[in-house]
mmCIF file with all atom_site columns, C-alpha atoms in Angstrom:
data_model
loop_
_atom_site.group_PDB
_atom_site.id
_atom_site.type_symbol
_atom_site.label_atom_id
_atom_site.label_alt_id
_atom_site.label_comp_id
_atom_site.label_asym_id
_atom_site.label_entity_id
_atom_site.label_seq_id
_atom_site.pdbx_PDB_ins_code
_atom_site.Cartn_x
_atom_site.Cartn_y
_atom_site.Cartn_z
_atom_site.occupancy
_atom_site.B_iso_or_equiv
_atom_site.pdbx_formal_charge
_atom_site.auth_seq_id
_atom_site.auth_comp_id
_atom_site.auth_asym_id
_atom_site.auth_atom_id
_atom_site.pdbx_PDB_model_num
ATOM 1  C CA . GLY A 1 1  ? 0.040   -0.243 0.103  1.00 0.00 ? 11 GLY A CA 1
ATOM 2  C CA . SER A 1 2  ? 0.959   3.895  -0.498 1.00 0.00 ? 12 SER A CA 1
ATOM 3  C CA . ILE A 1 3  ? 2.017   5.772  2.639  1.00 0.00 ? 13 ILE A CA 1
ATOM 4  C CA . SER A 1 4  ? 0.552   9.074  3.121  1.00 0.00 ? 14 SER A CA 1
ATOM 5  C CA . PRO A 1 5  ? 2.707   11.877 4.531  1.00 0.00 ? 15 PRO A CA 1
ATOM 6  C CA . THR A 1 6  ? 1.948   12.804 8.113  1.00 0.00 ? 16 THR A CA 1
ATOM 7  C CA . PHE A 1 7  ? 2.747   16.715 8.938  1.00 0.00 ? 17 PHE A CA 1
ATOM 8  C CA . ILE A 1 8  ? 3.145   17.353 12.422 1.00 0.00 ? 18 ILE A CA 1
ATOM 9  C CA . THR A 1 9  ? 3.760   20.942 14.088 1.00 0.00 ? 19 THR A CA 1
ATOM 10 C CA . LEU A 1 10 ? 6.297   21.295 16.745 1.00 0.00 ? 20 LEU A CA 1
ATOM 11 C CA . GLY A 1 11 ? 3.613   22.583 19.581 1.00 0.00 ? 21 GLY A CA 1
ATOM 12 C CA . TRP A 1 12 ? 2.445   25.565 17.828 1.00 0.00 ? 22 TRP A CA 1
ATOM 13 C CA . GLU A 1 13 ? -1.127  26.288 18.455 1.00 0.00 ? 23 GLU A CA 1
ATOM 14 C CA . PRO A 1 14 ? -3.325  29.257 17.876 1.00 0.00 ? 24 PRO A CA 1
ATOM 15 C CA . THR A 1 15 ? -3.826  31.778 20.736 1.00 0.00 ? 25 THR A CA 1
ATOM 16 C CA . CYS A 1 16 ? -7.780  32.556 20.091 1.00 0.00 ? 26 CYS A CA 1
ATOM 17 C CA . ASP A 1 17 ? -10.512 30.391 18.879 1.00 0.00 ? 27 ASP A CA 1
ATOM 18 C CA . CYS A 1 18 ? -11.969 33.239 16.848 1.00 0.00 ? 28 CYS A CA 1
ATOM 19 C CA . ASN A 1 19 ? -12.382 31.372 13.252 1.00 0.00 ? 29 ASN A CA 1
ATOM 20 C CA . THR A 1 20 ? -9.913  33.587 11.572 1.00 0.00 ? 30 THR A CA 1
ATOM 21 C CA . ASN A 1 21 ? -7.252  32.614 9.115  1.00 0.00 ? 31 ASN A CA 1
ATOM 22 C CA . THR A 1 22 ? -3.978  32.853 10.549 1.00 0.00 ? 32 THR A CA 1
ATOM 23 C CA . ILE A 1 23 ? -1.113  35.183 9.488  1.00 0.00 ? 33 ILE A CA 1
ATOM 24 C CA . SER A 1 24 ? 2.350   34.282 10.015 1.00 0.00 ? 34 SER A CA 1
ATOM 25 C CA . ALA A 1 25 ? 4.458   36.847 11.772 1.00 0.00 ? 35 ALA A CA 1
ATOM 26 C CA . VAL A 1 26 ? 7.852   36.826 10.353 1.00 0.00 ? 36 VAL A CA 1
ATOM 27 C CA . VAL A 1 27 ? 9.206   35.396 7.002  1.00 0.00 ? 37 VAL A CA 1
ATOM 28 C CA . LEU A 1 28 ? 13.038  34.365 7.081  1.00 0.00 ? 38 LEU A CA 1
ATOM 29 C CA . ASP A 1 29 ? 15.216  34.376 4.081  1.00 0.00 ? 39 ASP A CA 1
ATOM 30 C CA . PRO A 1 30 ? 18.365  33.252 5.069  1.00 0.00 ? 40 PRO A CA 1
ATOM 31 C CA . PHE A 1 31 ? 19.657  33.482 1.545  1.00 0.00 ? 41 PHE A CA 1
ATOM 32 C CA . ALA A 1 32 ? 17.711  36.529 0.528  1.00 0.00 ? 42 ALA A CA 1
ATOM 33 C CA . GLY A 1 33 ? 19.694  36.961 -3.209 1.00 0.00 ? 43 GLY A CA 1
ATOM 34 C CA . SER A 1 34 ? 17.616  39.570 -5.087 1.00 0.00 ? 44 SER A CA 1
ATOM 35 C CA . GLY A 1 35 ? 14.942  39.742 -2.604 1.00 0.00 ? 45 GLY A CA 1
ATOM 36 C CA . THR A 1 36 ? 11.984  37.570 -4.375 1.00 0.00 ? 46 THR A CA 1
ATOM 37 C CA . THR A 1 37 ? 10.848  36.316 -1.239 1.00 0.00 ? 47 THR A CA 1
ATOM 38 C CA . LEU A 1 38 ? 11.003  39.256 0.796  1.00 0.00 ? 48 LEU A CA 1
ATOM 39 C CA . ALA A 1 39 ? 9.181   40.971 -2.009 1.00 0.00 ? 49 ALA A CA 1
ATOM 40 C CA . VAL A 1 40 ? 6.444   38.500 -1.720 1.00 0.00 ? 50 VAL A CA 1
ATOM 41 C CA . ALA A 1 41 ? 6.272   38.594 2.023  1.00 0.00 ? 51 ALA A CA 1
ATOM 42 C CA . LYS A 1 42 ? 5.978   41.993 2.107  1.00 0.00 ? 52 LYS A CA 1
ATOM 43 C CA . ARG A 1 43 ? 3.061   42.139 -0.999 1.00 0.00 ? 53 ARG A CA 1
ATOM 44 C CA . LEU A 1 44 ? 1.114   39.625 1.334  1.00 0.00 ? 54 LEU A CA 1
ATOM 45 C CA . GLY A 1 45 ? 1.561   42.027 4.416  1.00 0.00 ? 55 GLY A CA 1
ATOM 46 C CA . ARG A 1 46 ? 3.934   40.064 6.051  1.00 0.00 ? 56 ARG A CA 1
ATOM 47 C CA . HIS A 1 47 ? 6.898   40.947 8.268  1.00 0.00 ? 57 HIS A CA 1
ATOM 48 C CA . TYR A 1 48 ? 10.337  39.791 6.740  1.00 0.00 ? 58 TYR A CA 1
ATOM 49 C CA . VAL A 1 49 ? 14.082  39.297 7.212  1.00 0.00 ? 59 VAL A CA 1
ATOM 50 C CA . GLY A 1 50 ? 16.649  38.850 4.677  1.00 0.00 ? 60 GLY A CA 1
ATOM 51 C CA . ILE A 1 51 ? 20.145  37.767 5.073  1.00 0.00 ? 61 ILE A CA 1
ATOM 52 C CA . GLU A 1 52 ? 22.509  38.099 2.228  1.00 0.00 ? 62 GLU A CA 1
ATOM 53 C CA . LEU A 1 53 ? 26.317  37.636 2.391  1.00 0.00 ? 63 LEU A CA 1
ATOM 54 C CA . ASN A 1 54 ? 27.074  38.956 -1.011 1.00 0.00 ? 64 ASN A CA 1
ATOM 55 C CA . GLU A 1 55 ? 26.608  42.838 -1.048 1.00 0.00 ? 65 GLU A CA 1
ATOM 56 C CA . LYS A 1 56 ? 26.142  43.073 -4.643 1.00 0.00 ? 66 LYS A CA 1
ATOM 57 C CA . TYR A 1 57 ? 22.558  41.793 -4.286 1.00 0.00 ? 67 TYR A CA 1
ATOM 58 C CA . LEU A 1 58 ? 21.681  44.785 -1.815 1.00 0.00 ? 68 LEU A CA 1
ATOM 59 C CA . PRO A 1 59 ? 20.583  47.261 -4.815 1.00 0.00 ? 69 PRO A CA 1
ATOM 60 C CA . LEU A 1 60 ? 18.442  44.696 -6.602 1.00 0.00 ? 70 LEU A CA 1
ATOM 61 C CA . MET A 1 61 ? 16.792  43.763 -3.323 1.00 0.00 ? 71 MET A CA 1
ATOM 62 C CA . GLU A 1 62 ? 16.101  47.429 -2.503 1.00 0.00 ? 72 GLU A CA 1
ATOM 63 C CA . GLU A 1 63 ? 14.732  47.784 -5.920 1.00 0.00 ? 73 GLU A CA 1
ATOM 64 C CA . ARG A 1 64 ? 12.428  44.849 -5.678 1.00 0.00 ? 74 ARG A CA 1
ATOM 65 C CA . LEU A 1 65 ? 11.056  45.966 -2.553 1.00 0.00 ? 75 LEU A CA 1
ATOM 66 C CA . ARG A 1 66 ? 10.714  49.591 -3.821 1.00 0.00 ? 76 ARG A CA 1
ATOM 67 C CA . LYS A 1 67 ? 8.544   48.316 -6.640 1.00 0.00 ? 77 LYS A CA 1
ATOM 68 C CA . VAL A 1 68 ? 6.254   46.519 -3.878 1.00 0.00 ? 78 VAL A CA 1
ATOM 69 C CA . GLN A 1 69 ? 5.717   49.594 -2.095 1.00 0.00 ? 79 GLN A CA 1
ATOM 70 C CA . ASP A 1 70 ? 5.100   51.742 -5.170 1.00 0.00 ? 80 ASP A CA 1
ATOM 71 C CA . SER A 1 71 ? 2.396   48.981 -6.790 1.00 0.00 ? 81 SER A CA 1
ATOM 72 C CA . MET A 1 72 ? 0.504   49.231 -3.007 1.00 0.00 ? 82 MET A CA 1
ATOM 73 C CA . ILE A 1 73 ? 0.034   52.694 -3.308 1.00 0.00 ? 83 ILE A CA 1
#
């Protein structure tokens, strides 16, 4: 037979029973590169933290995040 995957959390539980959608607090991208993941997080209204060792990506990341801000106005 086939084995179906089981997903388990590490103890996280909602703090209220208000029947609403859960929104994650922070998106962490330890390899941020040009900032695609950060831009999507921003567009979805999430907080985000990006880590990138190569500083050459910073202008690309800033521009991508600025475009998200401009499109939201």
